PDB file of C-alpha atoms and ligand atoms in Angstrom:
ATOM      1  CA  MET W   1      31.531  49.058  15.046  1.00  0.00           C
ATOM      2  CA  ILE W   2      27.766  49.047  14.643  1.00  0.00           C
ATOM      3  CA  LYS W   3      27.803  52.717  15.431  1.00  0.00           C
ATOM      4  CA  LEU W   4      30.342  53.442  12.702  1.00  0.00           C
ATOM      5  CA  LEU W   5      28.574  51.236  10.183  1.00  0.00           C
ATOM      6  CA  SER W   6      25.222  52.872  10.695  1.00  0.00           C
ATOM      7  CA  VAL W   7      26.822  56.281  10.448  1.00  0.00           C
ATOM      8  CA  ALA W   8      28.379  55.322   7.133  1.00  0.00           C
ATOM      9  CA  ILE W   9      25.032  54.139   5.772  1.00  0.00           C
ATOM     10  CA  VAL W  10      23.248  57.277   6.829  1.00  0.00           C
ATOM     11  CA  ALA W  11      26.125  59.405   5.589  1.00  0.00           C
ATOM     12  CA  GLY W  12      25.496  58.272   2.057  1.00  0.00           C
ATOM     13  CA  LEU W  13      22.003  59.707   2.185  1.00  0.00           C
ATOM     14  CA  LEU W  14      22.945  63.132   3.329  1.00  0.00           C
ATOM     15  CA  PHE W  15      25.032  64.833   0.703  1.00  0.00           C
ATOM     16  CA  ALA W  16      22.115  66.461  -1.060  1.00  0.00           C
ATOM     17  CA  GLU W  17      22.355  69.874   0.453  1.00  0.00           C
ATOM     18  CA  SER W  18      24.038  72.076   2.940  1.00  0.00           C
ATOM     19  CA  ASN W  19      21.879  74.836   4.276  1.00  0.00           C
ATOM     20  CA  GLN W  20      23.401  75.304   7.691  1.00  0.00           C
ATOM     21  CA  GLN W  21      23.200  78.900   8.713  1.00  0.00           C
ATOM     22  CA  ALA W  22      23.762  79.563  12.360  1.00  0.00           C
ATOM     23  CA  THR W  23      21.678  82.628  13.123  1.00  0.00           C
ATOM     24  CA  LYS W  24      23.322  84.915  15.576  1.00  0.00           C
ATOM     25  CA  ILE W  25      21.069  86.535  18.076  1.00  0.00           C
ATOM     26  CA  THR W  26      22.171  89.799  19.610  1.00  0.00           C
ATOM     27  CA  ASP W  27      20.992  91.569  22.702  1.00  0.00           C
ATOM     28  CA  GLU W  28      19.339  94.977  22.626  1.00  0.00           C
ATOM     29  CA  LYS W  29      22.744  96.701  22.448  1.00  0.00           C
ATOM     30  CA  GLY W  30      23.683  94.650  19.406  1.00  0.00           C
ATOM     31  CA  THR W  31      26.142  92.465  21.305  1.00  0.00           C
ATOM     32  CA  GLY W  32      26.320  88.940  19.890  1.00  0.00           C
ATOM     33  CA  LEU W  33      25.043  86.161  22.100  1.00  0.00           C
ATOM     34  CA  PRO W  34      26.062  82.518  21.784  1.00  0.00           C
ATOM     35  CA  LEU W  35      22.542  81.425  21.068  1.00  0.00           C
ATOM     36  CA  PRO W  36      21.904  78.684  18.528  1.00  0.00           C
ATOM     37  CA  ILE W  37      18.172  79.055  18.117  1.00  0.00           C
ATOM     38  CA  ARG W  38      16.861  80.603  14.938  1.00  0.00           C
ATOM     39  CA  PRO W  39      14.363  83.447  14.978  1.00  0.00           C
ATOM     40  CA  LEU W  40      10.809  82.267  14.796  1.00  0.00           C
ATOM     41  CA  ILE W  41       8.061  83.059  12.371  1.00  0.00           C
ATOM     42  CA  PRO W  42       4.489  84.051  13.249  1.00  0.00           C
ATOM     43  CA  GLY W  43       2.361  81.072  14.156  1.00  0.00           C
ATOM     44  CA  TRP W  44       5.297  78.920  15.181  1.00  0.00           C
ATOM     45  CA  PRO W  45       5.097  76.118  16.182  1.00  0.00           C
ATOM     46  CA  GLY W  46       2.321  75.562  13.739  1.00  0.00           C
ATOM     47  CA  SER W  47      -0.844  73.848  14.766  1.00  0.00           C
ATOM     48  CA  PHE W  48       0.068  73.117  18.348  1.00  0.00           C
ATOM     49  CA  PRO W  49      -2.387  75.026  20.516  1.00  0.00           C
ATOM     50  CA  THR W  50      -0.007  76.286  23.163  1.00  0.00           C
ATOM     51  CA  ASN W  51       3.014  78.497  23.372  1.00  0.00           C
ATOM     52  CA  ILE W  52       4.798  76.141  25.742  1.00  0.00           C
ATOM     53  CA  GLN W  53       7.719  74.090  24.513  1.00  0.00           C
ATOM     54  CA  CYS W  54      10.311  71.884  26.162  1.00  0.00           C
ATOM     55  CA  TRP W  55      13.658  70.238  25.532  1.00  0.00           C
ATOM     56  CA  THR W  56      14.535  66.561  25.371  1.00  0.00           C
ATOM     57  CA  GLU W  57      17.547  65.241  27.233  1.00  0.00           C
ATOM     58  CA  TRP W  58      20.971  65.570  25.563  1.00  0.00           C
ATOM     59  CA  PHE W  59      22.047  62.830  23.131  1.00  0.00           C
ATOM     60  CA  ASP W  60      25.555  61.828  22.065  1.00  0.00           C
ATOM     61  CA  ARG W  61      25.733  58.721  19.900  1.00  0.00           C
ATOM     62  CA  ASP W  62      28.830  59.374  17.806  1.00  0.00           C
ATOM     63  CA  ASP W  63      32.284  60.782  18.231  1.00  0.00           C
ATOM     64  CA  PRO W  64      34.459  62.522  15.661  1.00  0.00           C
ATOM     65  CA  SER W  65      37.040  59.725  15.317  1.00  0.00           C
ATOM     66  CA  GLY W  66      35.762  58.688  11.857  1.00  0.00           C
ATOM     67  CA  THR W  67      34.628  61.197   9.231  1.00  0.00           C
ATOM     68  CA  GLY W  68      33.077  63.518  11.775  1.00  0.00           C
ATOM     69  CA  ASP W  69      30.490  63.758  14.525  1.00  0.00           C
ATOM     70  CA  TRP W  70      27.230  62.435  13.089  1.00  0.00           C
ATOM     71  CA  GLU W  71      24.325  63.047  15.449  1.00  0.00           C
ATOM     72  CA  ILE W  72      21.763  62.023  12.856  1.00  0.00           C
ATOM     73  CA  LEU W  73      18.149  62.255  13.961  1.00  0.00           C
ATOM     74  CA  SER W  74      17.193  58.858  12.508  1.00  0.00           C
ATOM     75  CA  GLY W  75      20.097  57.199  14.308  1.00  0.00           C
ATOM     76  CA  LEU W  76      19.281  58.979  17.543  1.00  0.00           C
ATOM     77  CA  ARG W  77      15.695  57.769  17.317  1.00  0.00           C
ATOM     78  CA  LYS W  78      16.841  54.170  16.857  1.00  0.00           C
ATOM     79  CA  ALA W  79      19.253  54.376  19.742  1.00  0.00           C
ATOM     80  CA  ASN W  80      16.770  56.169  22.015  1.00  0.00           C
ATOM     81  CA  PRO W  81      13.318  54.798  21.220  1.00  0.00           C
ATOM     82  CA  GLY W  82      10.506  57.030  22.407  1.00  0.00           C
ATOM     83  CA  LYS W  83      12.761  59.782  23.671  1.00  0.00           C
ATOM     84  CA  ILE W  84      12.450  62.198  20.757  1.00  0.00           C
ATOM     85  CA  CYS W  85       9.099  63.575  19.648  1.00  0.00           C
ATOM     86  CA  ALA W  86       7.798  62.985  16.130  1.00  0.00           C
ATOM     87  CA  LYS W  87       8.180  66.574  14.980  1.00  0.00           C
ATOM     88  CA  PRO W  88      10.852  68.458  16.889  1.00  0.00           C
ATOM     89  CA  THR W  89      10.572  72.212  16.554  1.00  0.00           C
ATOM     90  CA  GLY W  90      14.198  73.014  17.251  1.00  0.00           C
ATOM     91  CA  ILE W  91      17.640  71.524  17.668  1.00  0.00           C
ATOM     92  CA  GLU W  92      20.498  72.651  19.866  1.00  0.00           C
ATOM     93  CA  ALA W  93      24.058  71.359  19.857  1.00  0.00           C
ATOM     94  CA  GLU W  94      26.930  71.906  22.237  1.00  0.00           C
ATOM     95  CA  THR W  95      30.261  70.211  22.858  1.00  0.00           C
ATOM     96  CA  LEU W  96      30.502  67.598  25.597  1.00  0.00           C
ATOM     97  CA  SER W  97      32.280  70.255  27.660  1.00  0.00           C
ATOM     98  CA  GLY W  98      29.313  72.610  27.219  1.00  0.00           C
ATOM     99  CA  LEU W  99      30.616  75.013  24.566  1.00  0.00           C
ATOM    100  CA  SER W 100      28.122  76.403  22.085  1.00  0.00           C
ATOM    101  CA  VAL W 101      28.687  75.764  18.393  1.00  0.00           C
ATOM    102  CA  ALA W 102      29.710  79.399  17.938  1.00  0.00           C
ATOM    103  CA  ALA W 103      32.186  79.220  20.803  1.00  0.00           C
ATOM    104  CA  ALA W 104      33.668  75.932  19.573  1.00  0.00           C
ATOM    105  CA  GLY W 105      34.337  77.499  16.181  1.00  0.00           C
ATOM    106  CA  ASP W 106      33.760  74.408  14.019  1.00  0.00           C
ATOM    107  CA  VAL W 107      32.237  74.595  10.554  1.00  0.00           C
ATOM    108  CA  ILE W 108      28.924  72.746  10.899  1.00  0.00           C
ATOM    109  CA  TYR W 109      27.645  70.892   7.851  1.00  0.00           C
ATOM    110  CA  LYS W 110      24.064  70.506   9.028  1.00  0.00           C
ATOM    111  CA  SER W 111      21.942  71.238  12.076  1.00  0.00           C
ATOM    112  CA  ASP W 112      18.221  70.937  11.557  1.00  0.00           C
ATOM    113  CA  THR W 113      15.151  69.156  12.866  1.00  0.00           C
ATOM    114  CA  THR W 114      14.832  66.951   9.780  1.00  0.00           C
ATOM    115  CA  GLN W 115      18.220  65.293   9.629  1.00  0.00           C
ATOM    116  CA  GLY W 116      19.898  66.250  12.861  1.00  0.00           C
ATOM    117  CA  PHE W 117      23.446  67.466  13.388  1.00  0.00           C
ATOM    118  CA  ILE W 118      26.544  66.783  11.310  1.00  0.00           C
ATOM    119  CA  CYS W 119      30.050  68.125  11.786  1.00  0.00           C
ATOM    120  CA  ARG W 120      32.419  66.777   9.118  1.00  0.00           C
ATOM    121  CA  ASN W 121      36.125  66.559   9.895  1.00  0.00           C
ATOM    122  CA  ALA W 122      36.924  67.401   6.268  1.00  0.00           C
ATOM    123  CA  ASP W 123      35.319  70.831   6.664  1.00  0.00           C
ATOM    124  CA  GLN W 124      37.602  71.853   9.516  1.00  0.00           C
ATOM    125  CA  SER W 125      40.934  73.618   9.295  1.00  0.00           C
ATOM    126  CA  LYS W 126      42.121  71.529  12.226  1.00  0.00           C
ATOM    127  CA  LYS W 127      42.184  67.745  12.302  1.00  0.00           C
ATOM    128  CA  LYS W 128      38.684  67.001  13.437  1.00  0.00           C
ATOM    129  CA  CYS W 129      35.450  68.267  14.921  1.00  0.00           C
ATOM    130  CA  ASN W 130      34.737  68.630  18.591  1.00  0.00           C
ATOM    131  CA  ASP W 131      32.491  65.945  20.045  1.00  0.00           C
ATOM    132  CA  TYR W 132      28.958  67.325  20.214  1.00  0.00           C
ATOM    133  CA  ARG W 133      25.739  66.381  21.929  1.00  0.00           C
ATOM    134  CA  VAL W 134      22.355  67.502  20.707  1.00  0.00           C
ATOM    135  CA  ARG W 135      18.865  67.963  22.046  1.00  0.00           C
ATOM    136  CA  PHE W 136      15.537  68.812  20.486  1.00  0.00           C
ATOM    137  CA  SER W 137      12.669  71.043  21.456  1.00  0.00           C
ATOM    138  CA  CYS W 138       9.285  69.350  21.541  1.00  0.00           C
ATOM    139  CA  HIS W 139       5.759  70.144  22.539  1.00  0.00           C
ATOM    140  CA  PRO W 140       4.424  69.042  25.887  1.00  0.00           C
ATOM    141  CA  PRO W 141       3.262  66.658  27.122  1.00  0.00           C
ATOM    142  CA  PHE W 142       6.086  64.858  25.330  1.00  0.00           C
ATOM    143  CA  CYS W 143       8.892  65.910  27.641  1.00  0.00           C
ATOM    144  CA  GLY W 144       6.899  65.093  30.747  1.00  0.00           C
ATOM    145  CA  GLY W 145       8.535  64.900  34.137  1.00  0.00           C
ATOM    146  CA  GLY W 146       8.298  67.317  36.988  1.00  0.00           C
ATOM    147  CA  VAL W 147       8.257  70.923  35.927  1.00  0.00           C
ATOM    148  CA  CYS W 148       8.532  73.819  38.304  1.00  0.00           C
ATOM    149  CA  TRP W 149       7.686  77.257  36.987  1.00  0.00           C
ATOM    150  CA  THR W 150       9.519  80.445  37.806  1.00  0.00           C
ATOM    151  CA  ARG W 151       7.600  83.598  38.555  1.00  0.00           C
ATOM    152  CA  TRP W 152       6.631  85.870  35.687  1.00  0.00           C
ATOM    153  CA  TYR W 153       9.210  88.348  34.443  1.00  0.00           C
ATOM    154  CA  ASP W 154       8.603  91.607  32.605  1.00  0.00           C
ATOM    155  CA  ARG W 155      11.916  93.455  32.467  1.00  0.00           C
ATOM    156  CA  ASP W 156      11.293  95.594  29.405  1.00  0.00           C
ATOM    157  CA  ASN W 157       8.628  97.629  27.673  1.00  0.00           C
ATOM    158  CA  PRO W 158       8.317  97.875  23.896  1.00  0.00           C
ATOM    159  CA  SER W 159       8.963 101.611  23.900  1.00  0.00           C
ATOM    160  CA  GLY W 160      12.511 101.362  22.536  1.00  0.00           C
ATOM    161  CA  SER W 161      13.539  98.977  19.768  1.00  0.00           C
ATOM    162  CA  GLY W 162      11.154  96.323  21.046  1.00  0.00           C
ATOM    163  CA  ASP W 163      10.342  94.109  24.020  1.00  0.00           C
ATOM    164  CA  TRP W 164      13.517  92.379  25.174  1.00  0.00           C
ATOM    165  CA  GLU W 165      12.858  89.527  27.611  1.00  0.00           C
ATOM    166  CA  LEU W 166      16.094  87.651  26.962  1.00  0.00           C
ATOM    167  CA  LEU W 167      16.870  84.785  29.312  1.00  0.00           C
ATOM    168  CA  SER W 168      20.490  85.951  29.641  1.00  0.00           C
ATOM    169  CA  SER W 169      19.346  89.398  30.793  1.00  0.00           C
ATOM    170  CA  LEU W 170      16.743  87.966  33.166  1.00  0.00           C
ATOM    171  CA  LYS W 171      19.297  85.592  34.674  1.00  0.00           C
ATOM    172  CA  SER W 172      21.855  88.331  35.272  1.00  0.00           C
ATOM    173  CA  GLU W 173      19.232  90.696  36.708  1.00  0.00           C
ATOM    174  CA  ASN W 174      17.664  88.021  38.935  1.00  0.00           C
ATOM    175  CA  PRO W 175      20.592  85.907  40.141  1.00  0.00           C
ATOM    176  CA  GLY W 176      19.768  82.438  41.388  1.00  0.00           C
ATOM    177  CA  GLU W 177      16.121  82.537  40.323  1.00  0.00           C
ATOM    178  CA  ILE W 178      16.149  80.714  36.977  1.00  0.00           C
ATOM    179  CA  CYS W 179      17.709  77.310  36.334  1.00  0.00           C
ATOM    180  CA  ASP W 180      20.635  76.927  33.941  1.00  0.00           C
ATOM    181  CA  TYR W 181      18.672  74.947  31.351  1.00  0.00           C
ATOM    182  CA  PRO W 182      14.966  75.778  31.291  1.00  0.00           C
ATOM    183  CA  MET W 183      12.852  73.209  29.457  1.00  0.00           C
ATOM    184  CA  TYR W 184       9.835  75.416  28.836  1.00  0.00           C
ATOM    185  CA  ILE W 185       8.973  79.017  28.203  1.00  0.00           C
ATOM    186  CA  GLU W 186       5.573  80.592  28.432  1.00  0.00           C
ATOM    187  CA  ALA W 187       5.046  84.096  27.126  1.00  0.00           C
ATOM    188  CA  VAL W 188       1.865  86.164  27.282  1.00  0.00           C
ATOM    189  CA  THR W 189       0.992  89.812  26.834  1.00  0.00           C
ATOM    190  CA  THR W 190       1.007  91.827  30.038  1.00  0.00           C
ATOM    191  CA  ASP W 191      -2.372  93.468  29.430  1.00  0.00           C
ATOM    192  CA  THR W 192      -4.652  90.634  28.302  1.00  0.00           C
ATOM    193  CA  ALA W 193      -2.510  87.537  29.018  1.00  0.00           C
ATOM    194  CA  THR W 194      -2.777  86.605  25.343  1.00  0.00           C
ATOM    195  CA  PRO W 195      -0.308  83.807  24.473  1.00  0.00           C
ATOM    196  CA  ALA W 196       2.542  85.142  22.360  1.00  0.00           C
ATOM    197  CA  ILE W 197       1.963  82.424  19.829  1.00  0.00           C
ATOM    198  CA  ILE W 198      -1.406  83.807  18.791  1.00  0.00           C
ATOM    199  CA  THR W 199      -0.633  87.525  18.698  1.00  0.00           C
ATOM    200  CA  GLY W 200       0.632  87.174  15.127  1.00  0.00           C
ATOM    201  CA  GLU W 201       3.801  89.067  15.891  1.00  0.00           C
ATOM    202  CA  THR W 202       7.173  87.959  14.540  1.00  0.00           C
ATOM    203  CA  PHE W 203       9.655  87.063  17.257  1.00  0.00           C
ATOM    204  CA  TYR W 204      13.371  87.564  16.972  1.00  0.00           C
ATOM    205  CA  ALA W 205      13.809  85.000  19.747  1.00  0.00           C
ATOM    206  CA  TYR W 206      11.294  82.731  21.422  1.00  0.00           C
ATOM    207  CA  SER W 207      12.633  79.627  23.113  1.00  0.00           C
ATOM    208  CA  PRO W 208      13.445  78.238  26.569  1.00  0.00           C
ATOM    209  CA  THR W 209      17.137  78.895  25.958  1.00  0.00           C
ATOM    210  CA  ASP W 210      16.826  82.399  24.544  1.00  0.00           C
ATOM    211  CA  GLY W 211      13.784  83.919  26.163  1.00  0.00           C
ATOM    212  CA  LEU W 212      11.520  86.169  24.091  1.00  0.00           C
ATOM    213  CA  VAL W 213      12.344  89.171  21.950  1.00  0.00           C
ATOM    214  CA  CYS W 214       9.900  91.131  19.817  1.00  0.00           C
ATOM    215  CA  ARG W 215      11.613  93.756  17.665  1.00  0.00           C
ATOM    216  CA  LYS W 216       9.529  96.586  16.252  1.00  0.00           C
ATOM    217  CA  LYS W 217      11.412  96.488  12.959  1.00  0.00           C
ATOM    218  CA  ASP W 218      10.283  92.892  12.370  1.00  0.00           C
ATOM    219  CA  GLN W 219       6.581  93.810  12.557  1.00  0.00           C
ATOM    220  CA  LYS W 220       4.417  95.055   9.726  1.00  0.00           C
ATOM    221  CA  SER W 221       2.673  97.307  12.232  1.00  0.00           C
ATOM    222  CA  GLY W 222       5.978  98.712  13.453  1.00  0.00           C
ATOM    223  CA  VAL W 223       5.032  98.070  17.079  1.00  0.00           C
ATOM    224  CA  CYS W 224       5.262  95.200  19.558  1.00  0.00           C
ATOM    225  CA  ARG W 225       2.965  94.295  22.377  1.00  0.00           C
ATOM    226  CA  ASP W 226       4.379  94.089  25.895  1.00  0.00           C
ATOM    227  CA  TYR W 227       5.110  90.517  27.003  1.00  0.00           C
ATOM    228  CA  LYS W 228       5.952  88.785  30.234  1.00  0.00           C
ATOM    229  CA  VAL W 229       7.665  85.410  30.363  1.00  0.00           C
ATOM    230  CA  ARG W 230       8.188  82.549  32.760  1.00  0.00           C
ATOM    231  CA  PHE W 231      10.337  79.457  32.530  1.00  0.00           C
ATOM    232  CA  GLY W 232       9.725  75.795  33.371  1.00  0.00           C
ATOM    233  CA  CYS W 233      12.657  74.113  35.074  1.00  0.00           C
ATOM    234  CA  PRO W 234      13.261  70.572  36.333  1.00  0.00           C
ATOM    235  CA  CYS W 235      11.919  70.556  39.868  1.00  0.00           C
ATOM    236  CA  ASN W 236      15.054  69.024  41.296  1.00  0.00           C
ATOM    237  CA  CYS W 237      17.431  71.713  40.054  1.00  0.00           C
TER     238      CYS W 237
HETATM  239 CA1   CA V  21      28.922  63.352  19.523  1.00  0.00          CA
HETATM  240 CA1   CA V  22       7.901  93.132  28.543  1.00  0.00          CA
END
């Protein structure tokens, strides 16, 4: 009951806007990938002096039995004190059975790092939303815990459309080497080991769940540097 009441209170504050736009990331052949992370802009994530990022644990505080599945950031913070960093840099949602938002097919009202995730039953053609869980990307040392790093991977050169170091490609080309849910990614240039975050290039993908992609067409210079990536996984996986 408390859960429903708090959801109703928060719900009243959140009808100002709807800017949900799930960005679809494709692989180098143009095939759509079920990846929820938006492309990143140069300098992301802002002032933090490292290109390493990590994910929180998954959170599920609501279910869609009322007006929808309301995984509101403020409510998640109250229910999980200290477990979500002050300024998350990304949000990811999936159903409790592990389906991505795209695969689940629901119309999502909101999914951002300011307000969190909202799926409203009224927006669906079927009766109600799936039940989702969400997690947030944060800067270390927030996520803490034991992290074990993979080796470095450099599967592509930027001679074609760009440098494609997608996690999905790396996993399929190196079976059993990379955990299912990396918490961190580190990306540096292959020649000078310059962190990707300070090269000034615009990345089509850059996250622990997507890997790194630099597309030539996104750069003012028309070229990308060559990057290598490695992933930080829970040590017990
Ligand atoms: Ca939920
Ligand atoms: Ca590369």
